[in-house]
CSV table of C-alpha atoms and ligand atoms in Angstrom, one decimal:
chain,number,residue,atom,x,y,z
A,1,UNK,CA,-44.4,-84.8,3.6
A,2,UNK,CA,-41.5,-84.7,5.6
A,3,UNK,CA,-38.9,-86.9,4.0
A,4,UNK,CA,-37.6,-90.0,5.9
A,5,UNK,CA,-33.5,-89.1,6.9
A,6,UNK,CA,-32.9,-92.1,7.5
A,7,UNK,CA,-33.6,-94.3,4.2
A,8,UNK,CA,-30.8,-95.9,2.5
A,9,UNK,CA,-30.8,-97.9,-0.6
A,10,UNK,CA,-30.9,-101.4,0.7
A,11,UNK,CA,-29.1,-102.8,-2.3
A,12,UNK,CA,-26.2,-100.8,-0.7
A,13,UNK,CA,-25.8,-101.5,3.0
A,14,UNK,CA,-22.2,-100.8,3.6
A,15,UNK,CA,-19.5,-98.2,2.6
A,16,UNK,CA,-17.6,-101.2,0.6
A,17,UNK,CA,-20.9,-101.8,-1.7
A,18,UNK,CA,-20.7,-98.1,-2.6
A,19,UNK,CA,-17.1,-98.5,-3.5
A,20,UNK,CA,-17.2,-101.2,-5.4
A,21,UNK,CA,-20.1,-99.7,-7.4
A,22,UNK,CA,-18.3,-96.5,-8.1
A,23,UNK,CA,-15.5,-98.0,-9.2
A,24,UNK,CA,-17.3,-99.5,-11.6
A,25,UNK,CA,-18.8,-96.2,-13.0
A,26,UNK,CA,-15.9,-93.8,-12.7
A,27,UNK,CA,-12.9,-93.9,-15.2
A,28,UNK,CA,-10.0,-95.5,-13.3
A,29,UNK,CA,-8.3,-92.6,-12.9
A,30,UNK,CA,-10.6,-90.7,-11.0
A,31,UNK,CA,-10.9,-93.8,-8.9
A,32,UNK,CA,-7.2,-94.0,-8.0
A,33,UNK,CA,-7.5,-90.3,-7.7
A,34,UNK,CA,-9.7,-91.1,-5.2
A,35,UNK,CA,-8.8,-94.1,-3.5
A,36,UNK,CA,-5.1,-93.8,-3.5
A,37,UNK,CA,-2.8,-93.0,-0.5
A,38,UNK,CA,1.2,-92.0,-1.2
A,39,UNK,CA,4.0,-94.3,-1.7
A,40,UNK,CA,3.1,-98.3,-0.3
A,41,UNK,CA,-0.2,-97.2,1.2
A,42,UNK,CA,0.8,-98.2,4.4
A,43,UNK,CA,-0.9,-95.2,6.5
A,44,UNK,CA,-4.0,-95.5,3.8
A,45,UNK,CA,-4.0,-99.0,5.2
A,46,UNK,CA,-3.6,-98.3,8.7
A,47,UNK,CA,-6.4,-95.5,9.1
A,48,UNK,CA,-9.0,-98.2,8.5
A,49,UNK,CA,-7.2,-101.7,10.1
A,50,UNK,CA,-6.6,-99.7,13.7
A,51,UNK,CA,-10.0,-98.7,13.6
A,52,UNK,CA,-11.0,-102.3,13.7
A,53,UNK,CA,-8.6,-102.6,17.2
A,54,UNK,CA,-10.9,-100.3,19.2
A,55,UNK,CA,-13.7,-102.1,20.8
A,56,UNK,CA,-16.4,-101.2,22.9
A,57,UNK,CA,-18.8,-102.7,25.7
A,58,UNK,CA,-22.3,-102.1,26.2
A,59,UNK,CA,-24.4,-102.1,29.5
A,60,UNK,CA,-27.8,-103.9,28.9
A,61,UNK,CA,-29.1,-103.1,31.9
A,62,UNK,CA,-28.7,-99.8,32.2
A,63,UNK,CA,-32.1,-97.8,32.4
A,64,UNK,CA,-32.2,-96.6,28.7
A,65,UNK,CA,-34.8,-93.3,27.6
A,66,UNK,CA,-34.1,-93.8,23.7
A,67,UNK,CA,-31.2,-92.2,21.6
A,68,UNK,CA,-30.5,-89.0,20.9
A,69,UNK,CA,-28.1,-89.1,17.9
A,70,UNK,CA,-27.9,-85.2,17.8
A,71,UNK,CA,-24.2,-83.5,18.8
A,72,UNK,CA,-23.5,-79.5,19.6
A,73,UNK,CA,-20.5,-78.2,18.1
A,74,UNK,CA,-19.6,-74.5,17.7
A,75,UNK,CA,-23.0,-73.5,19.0
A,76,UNK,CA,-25.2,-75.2,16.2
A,77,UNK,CA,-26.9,-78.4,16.5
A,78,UNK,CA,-26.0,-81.3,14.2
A,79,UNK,CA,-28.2,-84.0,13.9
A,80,UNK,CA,-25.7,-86.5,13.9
A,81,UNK,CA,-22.0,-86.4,14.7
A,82,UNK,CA,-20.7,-86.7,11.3
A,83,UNK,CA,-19.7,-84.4,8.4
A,84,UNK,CA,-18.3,-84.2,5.1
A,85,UNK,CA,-14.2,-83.4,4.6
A,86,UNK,CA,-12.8,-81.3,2.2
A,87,UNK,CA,-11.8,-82.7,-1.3
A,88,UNK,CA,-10.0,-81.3,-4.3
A,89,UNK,CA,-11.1,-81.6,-7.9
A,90,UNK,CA,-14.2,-83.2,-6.5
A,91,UNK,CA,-16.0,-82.6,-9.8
A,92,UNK,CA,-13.6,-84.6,-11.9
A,93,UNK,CA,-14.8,-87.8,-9.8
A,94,UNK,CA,-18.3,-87.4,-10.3
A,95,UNK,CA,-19.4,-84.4,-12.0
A,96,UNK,CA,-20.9,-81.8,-10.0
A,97,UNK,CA,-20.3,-83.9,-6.7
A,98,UNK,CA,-19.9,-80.5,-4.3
A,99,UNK,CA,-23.1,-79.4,-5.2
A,100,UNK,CA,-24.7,-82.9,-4.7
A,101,UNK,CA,-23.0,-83.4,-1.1
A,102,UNK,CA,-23.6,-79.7,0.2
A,103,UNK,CA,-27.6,-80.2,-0.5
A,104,UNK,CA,-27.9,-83.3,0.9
A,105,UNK,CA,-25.6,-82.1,4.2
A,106,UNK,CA,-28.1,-79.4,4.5
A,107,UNK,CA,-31.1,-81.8,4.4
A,108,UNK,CA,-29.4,-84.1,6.7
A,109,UNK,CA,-27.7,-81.4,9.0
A,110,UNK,CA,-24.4,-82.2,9.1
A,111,UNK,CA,-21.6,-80.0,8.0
A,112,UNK,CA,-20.4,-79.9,4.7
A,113,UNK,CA,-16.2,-78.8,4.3
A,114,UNK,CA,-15.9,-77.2,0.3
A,115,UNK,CA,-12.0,-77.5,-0.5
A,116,UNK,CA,-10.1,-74.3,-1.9
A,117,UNK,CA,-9.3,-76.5,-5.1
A,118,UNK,CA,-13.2,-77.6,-5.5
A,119,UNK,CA,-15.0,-77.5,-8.3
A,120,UNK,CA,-17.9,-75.5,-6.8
A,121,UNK,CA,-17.1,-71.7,-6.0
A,122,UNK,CA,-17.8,-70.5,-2.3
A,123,UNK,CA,-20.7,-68.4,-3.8
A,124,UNK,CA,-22.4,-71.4,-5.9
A,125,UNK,CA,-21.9,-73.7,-2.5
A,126,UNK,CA,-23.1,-70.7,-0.5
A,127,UNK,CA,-26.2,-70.9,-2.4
A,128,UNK,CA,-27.2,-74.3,-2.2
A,129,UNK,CA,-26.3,-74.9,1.2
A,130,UNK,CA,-27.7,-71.5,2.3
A,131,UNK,CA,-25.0,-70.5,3.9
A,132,UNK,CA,-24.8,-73.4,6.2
A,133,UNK,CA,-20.9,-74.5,4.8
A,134,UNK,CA,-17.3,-74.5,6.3
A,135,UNK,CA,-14.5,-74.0,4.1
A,136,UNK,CA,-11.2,-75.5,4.0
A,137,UNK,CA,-8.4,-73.2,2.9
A,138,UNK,CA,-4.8,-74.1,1.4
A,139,UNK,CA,-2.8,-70.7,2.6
A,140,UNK,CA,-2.6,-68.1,-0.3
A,141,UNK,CA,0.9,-66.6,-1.0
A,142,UNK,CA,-0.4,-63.1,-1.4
A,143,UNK,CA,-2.0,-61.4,1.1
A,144,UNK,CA,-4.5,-59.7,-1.6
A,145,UNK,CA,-5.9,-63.4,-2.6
A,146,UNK,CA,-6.2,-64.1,1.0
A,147,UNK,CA,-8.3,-61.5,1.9
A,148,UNK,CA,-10.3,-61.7,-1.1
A,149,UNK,CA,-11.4,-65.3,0.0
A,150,UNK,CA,-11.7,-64.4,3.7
A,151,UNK,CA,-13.9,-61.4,2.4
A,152,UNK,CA,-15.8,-63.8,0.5
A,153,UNK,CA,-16.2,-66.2,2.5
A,154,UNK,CA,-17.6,-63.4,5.2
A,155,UNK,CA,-20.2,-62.1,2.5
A,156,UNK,CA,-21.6,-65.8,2.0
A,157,UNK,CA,-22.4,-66.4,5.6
A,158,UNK,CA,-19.7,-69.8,5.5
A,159,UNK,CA,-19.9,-71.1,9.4
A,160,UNK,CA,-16.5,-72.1,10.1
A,161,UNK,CA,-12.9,-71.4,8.6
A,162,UNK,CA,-10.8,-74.9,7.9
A,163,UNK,CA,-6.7,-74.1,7.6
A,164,UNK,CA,-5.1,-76.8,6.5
A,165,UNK,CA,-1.2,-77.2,7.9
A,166,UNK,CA,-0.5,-80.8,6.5
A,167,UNK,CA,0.6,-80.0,2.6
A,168,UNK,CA,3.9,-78.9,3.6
A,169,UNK,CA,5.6,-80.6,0.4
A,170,UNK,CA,3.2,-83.0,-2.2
A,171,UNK,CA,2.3,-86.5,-1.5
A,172,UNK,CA,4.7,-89.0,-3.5
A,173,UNK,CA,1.3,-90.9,-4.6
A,174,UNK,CA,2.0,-93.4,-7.5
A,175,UNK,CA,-1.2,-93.7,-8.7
A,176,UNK,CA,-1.7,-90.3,-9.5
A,177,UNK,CA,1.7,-90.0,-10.8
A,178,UNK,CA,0.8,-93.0,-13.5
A,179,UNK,CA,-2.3,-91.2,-14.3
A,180,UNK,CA,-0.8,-88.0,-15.1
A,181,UNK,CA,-3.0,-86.8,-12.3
A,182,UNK,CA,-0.7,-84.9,-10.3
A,183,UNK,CA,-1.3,-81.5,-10.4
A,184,UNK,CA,-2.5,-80.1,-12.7
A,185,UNK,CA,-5.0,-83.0,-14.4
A,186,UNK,CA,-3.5,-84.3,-17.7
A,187,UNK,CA,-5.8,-85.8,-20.1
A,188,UNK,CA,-3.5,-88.2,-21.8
A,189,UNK,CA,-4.3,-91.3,-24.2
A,190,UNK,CA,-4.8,-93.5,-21.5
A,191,UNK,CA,-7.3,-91.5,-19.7
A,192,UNK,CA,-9.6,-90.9,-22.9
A,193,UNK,CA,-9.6,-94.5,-23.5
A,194,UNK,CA,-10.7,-94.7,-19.4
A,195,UNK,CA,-13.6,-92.2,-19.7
A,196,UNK,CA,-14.6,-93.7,-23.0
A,197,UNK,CA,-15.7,-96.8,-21.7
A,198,UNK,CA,-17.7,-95.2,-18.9
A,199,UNK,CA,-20.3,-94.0,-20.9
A,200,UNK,CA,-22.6,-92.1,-18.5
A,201,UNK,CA,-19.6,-90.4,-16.7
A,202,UNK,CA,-18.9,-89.0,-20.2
A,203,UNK,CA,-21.8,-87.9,-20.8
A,204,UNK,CA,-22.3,-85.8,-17.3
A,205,UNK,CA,-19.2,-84.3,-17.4
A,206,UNK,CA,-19.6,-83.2,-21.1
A,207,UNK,CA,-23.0,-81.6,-20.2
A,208,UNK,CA,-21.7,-80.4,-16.8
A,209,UNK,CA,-18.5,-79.3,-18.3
A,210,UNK,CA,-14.9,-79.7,-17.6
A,211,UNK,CA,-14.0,-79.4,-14.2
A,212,UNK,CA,-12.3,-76.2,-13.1
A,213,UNK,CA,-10.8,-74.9,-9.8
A,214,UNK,CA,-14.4,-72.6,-9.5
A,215,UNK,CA,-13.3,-70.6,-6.3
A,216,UNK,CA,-9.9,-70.0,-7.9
A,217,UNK,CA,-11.0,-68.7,-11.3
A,218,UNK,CA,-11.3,-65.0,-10.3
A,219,UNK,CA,-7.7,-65.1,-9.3
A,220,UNK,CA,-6.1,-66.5,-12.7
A,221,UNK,CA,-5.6,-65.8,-16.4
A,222,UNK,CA,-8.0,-67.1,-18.3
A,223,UNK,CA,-5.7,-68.6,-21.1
A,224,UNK,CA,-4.3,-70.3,-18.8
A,225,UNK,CA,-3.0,-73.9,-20.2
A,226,UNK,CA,-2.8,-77.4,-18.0
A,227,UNK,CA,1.1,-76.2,-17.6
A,228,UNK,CA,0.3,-72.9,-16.6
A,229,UNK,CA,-2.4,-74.0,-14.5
A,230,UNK,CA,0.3,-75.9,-12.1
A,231,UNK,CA,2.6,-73.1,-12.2
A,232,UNK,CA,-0.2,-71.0,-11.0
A,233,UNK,CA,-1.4,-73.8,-8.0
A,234,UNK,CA,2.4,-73.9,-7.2
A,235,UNK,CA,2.7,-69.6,-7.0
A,236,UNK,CA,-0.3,-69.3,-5.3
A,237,UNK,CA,-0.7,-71.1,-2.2
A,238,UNK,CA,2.3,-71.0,0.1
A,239,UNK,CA,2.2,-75.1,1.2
A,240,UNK,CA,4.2,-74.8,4.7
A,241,UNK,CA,1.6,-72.6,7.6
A,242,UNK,CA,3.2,-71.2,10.3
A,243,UNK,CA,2.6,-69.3,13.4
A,244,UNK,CA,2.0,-65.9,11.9
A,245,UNK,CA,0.1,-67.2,9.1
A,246,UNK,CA,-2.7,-68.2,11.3
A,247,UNK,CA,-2.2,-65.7,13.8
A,248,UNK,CA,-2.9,-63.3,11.2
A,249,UNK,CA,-6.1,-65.2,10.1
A,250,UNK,CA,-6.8,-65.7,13.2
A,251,UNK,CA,-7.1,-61.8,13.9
A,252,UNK,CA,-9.1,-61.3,10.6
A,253,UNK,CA,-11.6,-64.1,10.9
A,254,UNK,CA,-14.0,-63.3,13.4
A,255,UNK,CA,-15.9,-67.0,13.1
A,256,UNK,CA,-15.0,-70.4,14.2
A,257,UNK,CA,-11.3,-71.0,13.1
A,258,UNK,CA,-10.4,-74.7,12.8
A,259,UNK,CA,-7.0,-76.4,12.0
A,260,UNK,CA,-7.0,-79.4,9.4
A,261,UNK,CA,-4.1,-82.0,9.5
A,262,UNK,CA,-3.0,-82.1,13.4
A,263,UNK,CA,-0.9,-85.2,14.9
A,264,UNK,CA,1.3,-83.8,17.2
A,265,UNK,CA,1.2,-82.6,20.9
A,266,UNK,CA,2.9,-79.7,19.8
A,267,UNK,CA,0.9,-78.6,16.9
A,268,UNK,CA,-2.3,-78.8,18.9
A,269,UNK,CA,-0.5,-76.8,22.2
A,270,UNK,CA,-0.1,-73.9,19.1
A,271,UNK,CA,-3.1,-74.2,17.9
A,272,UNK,CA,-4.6,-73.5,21.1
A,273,UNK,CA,-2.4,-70.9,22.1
A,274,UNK,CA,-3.3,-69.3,18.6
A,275,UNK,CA,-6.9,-69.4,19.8
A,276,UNK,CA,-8.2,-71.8,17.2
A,277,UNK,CA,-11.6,-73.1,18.3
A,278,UNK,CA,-10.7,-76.6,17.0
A,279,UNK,CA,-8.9,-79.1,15.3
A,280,UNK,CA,-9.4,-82.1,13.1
A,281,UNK,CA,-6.4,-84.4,13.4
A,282,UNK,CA,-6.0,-86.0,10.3
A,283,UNK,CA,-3.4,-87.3,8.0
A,284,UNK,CA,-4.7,-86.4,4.6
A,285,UNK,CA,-6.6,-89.6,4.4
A,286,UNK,CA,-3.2,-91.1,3.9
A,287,UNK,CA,-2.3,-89.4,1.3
A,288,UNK,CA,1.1,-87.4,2.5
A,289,UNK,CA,3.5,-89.5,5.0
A,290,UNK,CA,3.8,-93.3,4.5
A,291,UNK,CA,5.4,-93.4,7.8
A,292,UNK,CA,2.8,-91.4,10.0
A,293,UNK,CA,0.5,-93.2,12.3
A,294,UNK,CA,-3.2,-93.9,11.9
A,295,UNK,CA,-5.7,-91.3,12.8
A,296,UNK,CA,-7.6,-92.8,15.6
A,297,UNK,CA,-4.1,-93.4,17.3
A,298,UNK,CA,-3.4,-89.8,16.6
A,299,UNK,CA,-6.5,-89.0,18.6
A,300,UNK,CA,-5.9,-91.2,21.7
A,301,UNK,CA,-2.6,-89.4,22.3
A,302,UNK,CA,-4.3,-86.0,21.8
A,303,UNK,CA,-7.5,-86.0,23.8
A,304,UNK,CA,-5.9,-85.2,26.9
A,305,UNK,CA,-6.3,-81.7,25.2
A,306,UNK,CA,-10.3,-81.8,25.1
A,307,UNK,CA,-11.1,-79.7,27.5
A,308,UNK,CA,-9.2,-76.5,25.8
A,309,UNK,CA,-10.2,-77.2,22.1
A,310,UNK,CA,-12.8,-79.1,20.2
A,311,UNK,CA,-11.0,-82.3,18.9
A,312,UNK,CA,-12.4,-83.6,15.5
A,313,UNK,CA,-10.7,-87.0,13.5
A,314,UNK,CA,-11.1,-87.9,10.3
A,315,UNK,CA,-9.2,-90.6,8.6
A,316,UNK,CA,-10.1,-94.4,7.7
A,317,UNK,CA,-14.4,-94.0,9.4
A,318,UNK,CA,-16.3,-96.3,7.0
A,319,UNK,CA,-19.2,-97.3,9.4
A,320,UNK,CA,-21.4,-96.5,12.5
A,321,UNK,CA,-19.2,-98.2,14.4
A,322,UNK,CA,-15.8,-96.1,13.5
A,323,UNK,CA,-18.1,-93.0,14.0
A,324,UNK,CA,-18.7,-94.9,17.8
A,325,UNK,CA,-15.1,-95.4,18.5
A,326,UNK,CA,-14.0,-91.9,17.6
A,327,UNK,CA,-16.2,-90.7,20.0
A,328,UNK,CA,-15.5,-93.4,22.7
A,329,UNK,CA,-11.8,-92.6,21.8
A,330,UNK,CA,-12.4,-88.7,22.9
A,331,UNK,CA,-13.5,-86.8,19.3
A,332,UNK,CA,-16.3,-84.4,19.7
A,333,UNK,CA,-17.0,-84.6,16.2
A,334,UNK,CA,-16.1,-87.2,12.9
A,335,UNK,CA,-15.3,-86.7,9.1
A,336,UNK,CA,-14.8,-88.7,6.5
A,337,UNK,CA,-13.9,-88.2,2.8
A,338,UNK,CA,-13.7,-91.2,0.9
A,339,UNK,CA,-17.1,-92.6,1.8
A,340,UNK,CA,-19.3,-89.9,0.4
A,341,UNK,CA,-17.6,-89.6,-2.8
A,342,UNK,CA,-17.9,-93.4,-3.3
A,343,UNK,CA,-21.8,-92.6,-2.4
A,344,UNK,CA,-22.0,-89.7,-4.7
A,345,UNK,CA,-20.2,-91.8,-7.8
A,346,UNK,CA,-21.8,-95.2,-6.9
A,347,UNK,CA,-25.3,-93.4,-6.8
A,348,UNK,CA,-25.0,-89.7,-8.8
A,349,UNK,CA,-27.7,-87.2,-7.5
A,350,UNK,CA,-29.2,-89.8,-4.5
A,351,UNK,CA,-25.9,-90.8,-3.3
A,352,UNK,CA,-25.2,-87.7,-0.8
A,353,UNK,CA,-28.2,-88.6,0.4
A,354,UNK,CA,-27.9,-92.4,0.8
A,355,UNK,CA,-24.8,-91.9,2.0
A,356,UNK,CA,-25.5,-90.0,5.1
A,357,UNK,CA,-28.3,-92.1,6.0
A,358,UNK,CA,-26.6,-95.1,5.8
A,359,UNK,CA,-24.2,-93.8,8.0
A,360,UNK,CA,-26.6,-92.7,10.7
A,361,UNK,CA,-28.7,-95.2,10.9
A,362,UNK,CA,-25.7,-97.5,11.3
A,363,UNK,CA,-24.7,-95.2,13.8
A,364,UNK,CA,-28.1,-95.1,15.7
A,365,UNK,CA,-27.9,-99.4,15.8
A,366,UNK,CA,-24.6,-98.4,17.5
A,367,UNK,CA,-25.7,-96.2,20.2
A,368,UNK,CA,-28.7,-98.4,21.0
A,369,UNK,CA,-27.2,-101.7,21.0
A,370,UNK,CA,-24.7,-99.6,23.5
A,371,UNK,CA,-27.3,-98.3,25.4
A,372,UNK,CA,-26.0,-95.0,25.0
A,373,UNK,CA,-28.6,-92.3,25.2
A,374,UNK,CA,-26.5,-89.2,24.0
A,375,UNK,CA,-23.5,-89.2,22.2
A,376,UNK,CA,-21.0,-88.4,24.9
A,377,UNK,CA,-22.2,-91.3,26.6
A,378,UNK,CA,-19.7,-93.3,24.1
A,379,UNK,CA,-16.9,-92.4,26.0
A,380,UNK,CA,-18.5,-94.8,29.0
A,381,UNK,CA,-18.1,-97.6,26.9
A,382,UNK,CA,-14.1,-98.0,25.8
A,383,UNK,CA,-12.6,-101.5,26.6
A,384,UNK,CA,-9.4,-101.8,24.4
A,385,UNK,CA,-7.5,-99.2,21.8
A,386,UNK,CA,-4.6,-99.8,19.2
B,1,LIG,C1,-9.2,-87.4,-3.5
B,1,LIG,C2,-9.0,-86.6,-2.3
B,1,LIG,C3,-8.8,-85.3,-2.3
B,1,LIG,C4,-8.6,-84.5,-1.2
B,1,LIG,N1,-8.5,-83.2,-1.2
B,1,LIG,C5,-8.4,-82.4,-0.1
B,1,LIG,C6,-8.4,-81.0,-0.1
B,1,LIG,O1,-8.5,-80.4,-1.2
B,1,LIG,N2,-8.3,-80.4,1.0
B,1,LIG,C7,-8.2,-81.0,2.3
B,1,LIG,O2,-8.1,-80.4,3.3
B,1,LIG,N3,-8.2,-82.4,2.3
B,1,LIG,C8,-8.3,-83.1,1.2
B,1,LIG,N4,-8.3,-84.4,1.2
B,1,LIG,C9,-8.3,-85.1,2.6
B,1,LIG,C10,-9.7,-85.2,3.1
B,1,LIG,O3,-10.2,-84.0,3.5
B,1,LIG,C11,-9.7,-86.1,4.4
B,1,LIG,O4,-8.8,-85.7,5.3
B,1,LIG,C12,-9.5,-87.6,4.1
B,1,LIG,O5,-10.2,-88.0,2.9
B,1,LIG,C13,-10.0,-88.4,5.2
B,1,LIG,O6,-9.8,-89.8,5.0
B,1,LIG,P1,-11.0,-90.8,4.5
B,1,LIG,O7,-11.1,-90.6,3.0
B,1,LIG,O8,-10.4,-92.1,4.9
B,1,LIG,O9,-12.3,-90.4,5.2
B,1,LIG,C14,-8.5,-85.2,0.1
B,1,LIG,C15,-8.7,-86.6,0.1
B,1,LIG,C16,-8.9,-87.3,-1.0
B,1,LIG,C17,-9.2,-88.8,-0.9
């Protein structure tokens, strides 16, 4: 029987009930891992509040043939406009998390990003996914790592190459800082006393193991210690991208090439002239300049560039109305980060699934109560932006 894709747990209608469950299911420092932005949390802030400034009108009217959810993007059909962002150490906030949200992308068919610093390797996402995964890299320092991962990633089958260009320096993030989280994790007093007293998370992890950099392992020393381990994150990837780093990817990778972390006008004028197929302007999810603006204001200064590169956003989406105003705004395409690791904490093995089909479904209400049929219809209904 063909499972229904859009059932949700009705005990969890909204992004918020997920997060308030996780929070109380994950140690707290996984959830600050998680939930924090850098420095005040002003941008972390902002990337949902200006979300909440964009509003839209429907047409009642309108001759209406029923809604078709379902969005192209680099020639394979999603059924919905919404995928999964990249995040690091994903396995320390709920144990085998990548594993959980790549399966229940693939059910759901939306794409699911695996970050460099993962706890899944690109062969074990490969698999589960069959092959239907993009991956997000952080720019090696030696050209012999990067073209082991560009090799691999070519033997697996992944769809579409993610370069991130916004890590040019560390977030200042407090949270993390307290926690001894920064890079590399510390497991400290503190923290033991955290996971003690969430049992079940304990438990998991213990079974599943300690969470490890999976893609990474081939390139590192195996008696490595938690010191060693940051000297080794801070040798390998070179944190500032230029020009002739992604031109030079850019001549290797024959797939889709994507840039992660775009705000400016002249950042996305390079990236077109460097014949990336897209970007996803994003700050990080707030987590890298206090001062920056909020991603959907990012986008409304950048779609004028639309019709020479695909323009994704993620950044601050916590319903199926931010998913709507992206797209009225001028995205082709939506991410979000946050929301499916609070599904996938809040909910273990069901909550990739929940997630997602909370998040269409609220979507679908959207597009109907619009009375828009397809999804580029959105950009019909824009009355007011931040
Ligand atoms: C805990 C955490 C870890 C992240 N790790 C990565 C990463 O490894 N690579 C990356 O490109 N982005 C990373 N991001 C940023 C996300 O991909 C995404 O841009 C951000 O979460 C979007 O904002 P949202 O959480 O409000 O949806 C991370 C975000 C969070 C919250």
């Amino acid at each position: 029987m063909k499972q229904d894709l859009m059932q949700y747990h009705t005990q969890y209608p909204s992004i918020t009930d997920l997060k308030r469950k996780a929070k109380k299911r994950i140690p707290k420092f996984a959830f600050d891992y998680l939930e924090g932005g850098c420095n005040e949390e002003i941008n972390l802030f902002k990337n949902e509040s200006d979300f909440h400034q964009v509003t839209l009108m429907p047409q009642y009217l309108k001759k209406y043939q029923g809604v078709d959810m379902s969005t192209e993007l680099f020639g394979h059909r999603y059924d919905a406009p919404v995928g999964i962002s990249p995040i690091g150490l994903q396995g320390l906030i709920w144990p085998n998390a990548p594993e959980i949200l790549a399966k229940a992308a693939l059910t759901h068919n939306i794409p699911f990003i695996l970050s460099t610093v993962s706890t899944s390797s690109i062969e074990r996402i490969a698999t589960v996914s069959e092959g239907k995964f993009w991956f997000q890299l952080y720019h090696p320092a030696e050209k012999e790592v990067l073209d082991d991962i560009l090799n691999r990633l070519q033997a697996t089958g992944c769809q579409v190459l993610v370069v991130l260009v916004d890590v040019p320096s560390f977030g200042f993030r407090y949270r993390e800082i307290k926690a001894g989280l920064s890079m590399p994790p510390k497991m400290n007093l503190n923290n033991v006393f955290q996971a003690a007293i969430r049992p079940e998370w304990s438990i998991r992890t213990l079974k599943h193991g300690i969470p490890a950099f999976a893609t990474l392992q081939k390139y590192m020393d195996k008696s490595l210690n938690m010191a060693q381990l940051g000297q080794f994150m801070n040798a390998t990837f070179d944190k500032r991208v230029d020009m002739d780093k992604i031109a030079a990817i850019r001549n290797k990778w024959k797939g889709k090439l994507v840039l992660k972390g775009i705000v400016s006008e002249q950042d996305i004028q390079k990236a077109i002239e460097l014949g990336a197929d897209g970007v996803i302007v994003s700050n990080h999810g707030g987590r890298q300049i206090d001062a920056g603006e909020s991603s959907i204001k990012s986008l409304i200064r950048l779609k004028q560039y639309g019709e020479k590169i695909k323009i994704m956003i993620d950044g601050g989406i916590r319903s199926g109305p931010d998913i709507g105003r992206s797209l009225a705004c001028g995205a082709d395409f939506t991410f979000a980060g946050r929301p499916f690791m609070y599904g996938v904490s809040a909910l273990g093995n069901e909550g990739g699934n929940h997630t997602i089909a909370l998040l269409k479904s609220q979507f679908k209400q959207v597009m109907e109560q619009l009375c828009c049929e397809k999804v580029t219809d959105l950009r019909e209904t824009l009355i007011s932006v931040p």
